[in-house]
XYZ file of C-alpha atoms in Angstrom:
144
model
C -36.345 22.346 3.144
C -35.697 18.493 3.112
C -33.981 16.874 0.102
C -35.763 14.855 -2.419
C -34.446 12.360 -3.930
C -36.641 12.360 -6.874
C -38.022 9.025 -8.161
C -35.700 7.270 -10.656
C -34.606 4.251 -12.092
C -31.939 2.093 -10.222
C -28.539 2.126 -11.177
C -27.425 -0.990 -13.737
C -24.970 -3.401 -12.071
C -22.467 -1.677 -14.520
C -22.955 1.820 -13.125
C -22.582 0.434 -9.845
C -19.052 -1.584 -10.649
C -18.007 1.457 -12.842
C -18.890 4.070 -10.010
C -17.194 1.891 -7.093
C -14.083 0.880 -9.232
C -13.656 4.953 -9.869
C -14.161 5.110 -5.664
C -11.692 2.340 -4.599
C -8.861 3.448 -7.304
C -9.051 6.916 -5.684
C -8.974 5.978 -2.216
C -6.236 3.173 -2.845
C -4.168 5.313 -5.180
C -5.083 8.865 -4.467
C -5.734 11.385 -7.078
C -2.593 9.982 -9.359
C -4.531 6.560 -9.620
C -7.507 8.275 -11.247
C -5.689 11.281 -13.157
C -7.121 11.431 -16.893
C -9.694 8.981 -15.966
C -12.504 10.700 -15.990
C -12.465 14.313 -16.724
C -14.661 14.371 -19.245
C -17.383 11.896 -18.566
C -20.773 13.431 -17.248
C -22.080 10.307 -16.879
C -19.518 9.387 -13.794
C -20.795 12.567 -12.262
C -23.958 10.945 -12.420
C -23.210 7.815 -11.219
C -21.286 9.034 -8.188
C -23.899 11.578 -7.425
C -26.564 8.669 -7.169
C -24.045 6.360 -4.892
C -23.476 9.545 -2.820
C -27.320 9.639 -2.529
C -27.211 5.984 -1.458
C -24.635 6.540 1.060
C -25.360 9.533 2.690
C -29.400 9.862 2.730
C -29.654 6.583 5.062
C -27.303 7.770 7.274
C -28.409 11.568 7.656
C -32.285 11.400 7.205
C -34.591 11.430 9.960
C -35.813 8.009 11.266
C -39.159 7.899 11.121
C -39.562 5.357 13.755
C -37.196 6.746 16.097
C -38.068 9.354 18.682
C -36.287 12.587 16.821
C -34.564 15.020 18.762
C -32.898 18.584 17.460
C -29.338 16.450 17.067
C -31.327 13.914 14.150
C -32.726 17.544 12.605
C -29.692 18.918 12.517
C -27.828 15.659 11.156
C -30.635 15.792 8.673
C -30.263 19.389 7.484
C -26.207 18.367 6.897
C -27.049 15.636 4.760
C -29.404 17.638 2.903
C -26.920 20.884 2.587
C -24.085 18.062 1.348
C -26.305 16.083 -1.090
C -27.683 19.651 -2.457
C -24.324 20.651 -2.859
C -23.194 17.895 -4.638
C -26.353 17.562 -7.365
C -25.704 21.209 -7.734
C -22.011 20.480 -8.857
C -22.740 17.482 -11.184
C -25.421 19.561 -12.803
C -23.566 22.723 -13.084
C -20.054 21.195 -13.956
C -20.310 17.541 -14.346
C -16.557 17.168 -15.871
C -15.037 18.795 -12.953
C -17.476 17.367 -10.248
C -16.218 13.695 -10.303
C -13.129 13.874 -8.498
C -15.039 16.287 -5.841
C -17.892 13.804 -5.147
C -15.566 10.898 -5.176
C -13.461 12.746 -2.396
C -16.841 13.330 -0.568
C -18.173 9.954 -0.780
C -14.510 8.712 0.396
C -14.163 11.331 3.087
C -18.133 10.458 4.197
C -17.207 6.868 4.705
C -13.993 7.552 6.785
C -16.186 10.074 8.951
C -19.562 9.284 9.578
C -19.816 5.531 8.945
C -16.897 3.524 10.193
C -17.734 -0.076 9.607
C -16.182 -2.120 12.650
C -16.166 -5.083 10.034
C -14.181 -3.131 7.701
C -11.017 -1.337 9.612
C -9.998 0.252 6.047
C -11.809 2.494 3.859
C -11.444 0.356 1.235
C -12.966 -2.841 2.605
C -15.991 -0.742 3.804
C -16.372 0.529 -0.075
C -16.187 -3.039 -1.106
C -18.883 -4.240 1.374
C -21.059 -1.333 -0.319
C -20.178 -2.018 -3.315
C -21.622 -5.541 -2.945
C -24.755 -4.305 -1.426
C -25.749 -2.377 -4.019
C -24.498 -4.959 -6.692
C -27.088 -7.611 -4.895
C -29.780 -4.918 -5.299
C -28.957 -3.800 -8.725
C -28.937 -7.458 -9.699
C -32.394 -8.179 -7.971
C -33.623 -5.043 -10.234
C -31.953 -5.731 -13.263
C -31.256 -9.097 -13.492
C -30.580 -9.594 -17.455
C -27.682 -7.189 -17.263
C -25.414 -9.713 -15.673
């Protein structure tokens, strides 16, 4: 069963910055850098879930224009399983999901989408943040 991303309003530029600030703090400083920052913040869990969908889905979904093969369907299903698990975690325990979702995004970035233009993961995350900010600004320019 495919993971369907429901229709939704795009993240605001402030939400994009907040989510990536958390990811970059975790990537650069580890768990100690974010300790106490978001334990009781369900909105951050929501933001990170949305960012995980934006990061994982384009990489794992079966490309409608390419010739699909067994590997592409397996990758699609792996993406569906990961996003479903993260969605359930955010829904059932948003206050504890923040760190786990953030670590999942970082691990996915490191292992699945290495960026040749950004050798370190922080550089890749910064590039993703910049791309998401451009999209958020295009949709909601009044927020900046």
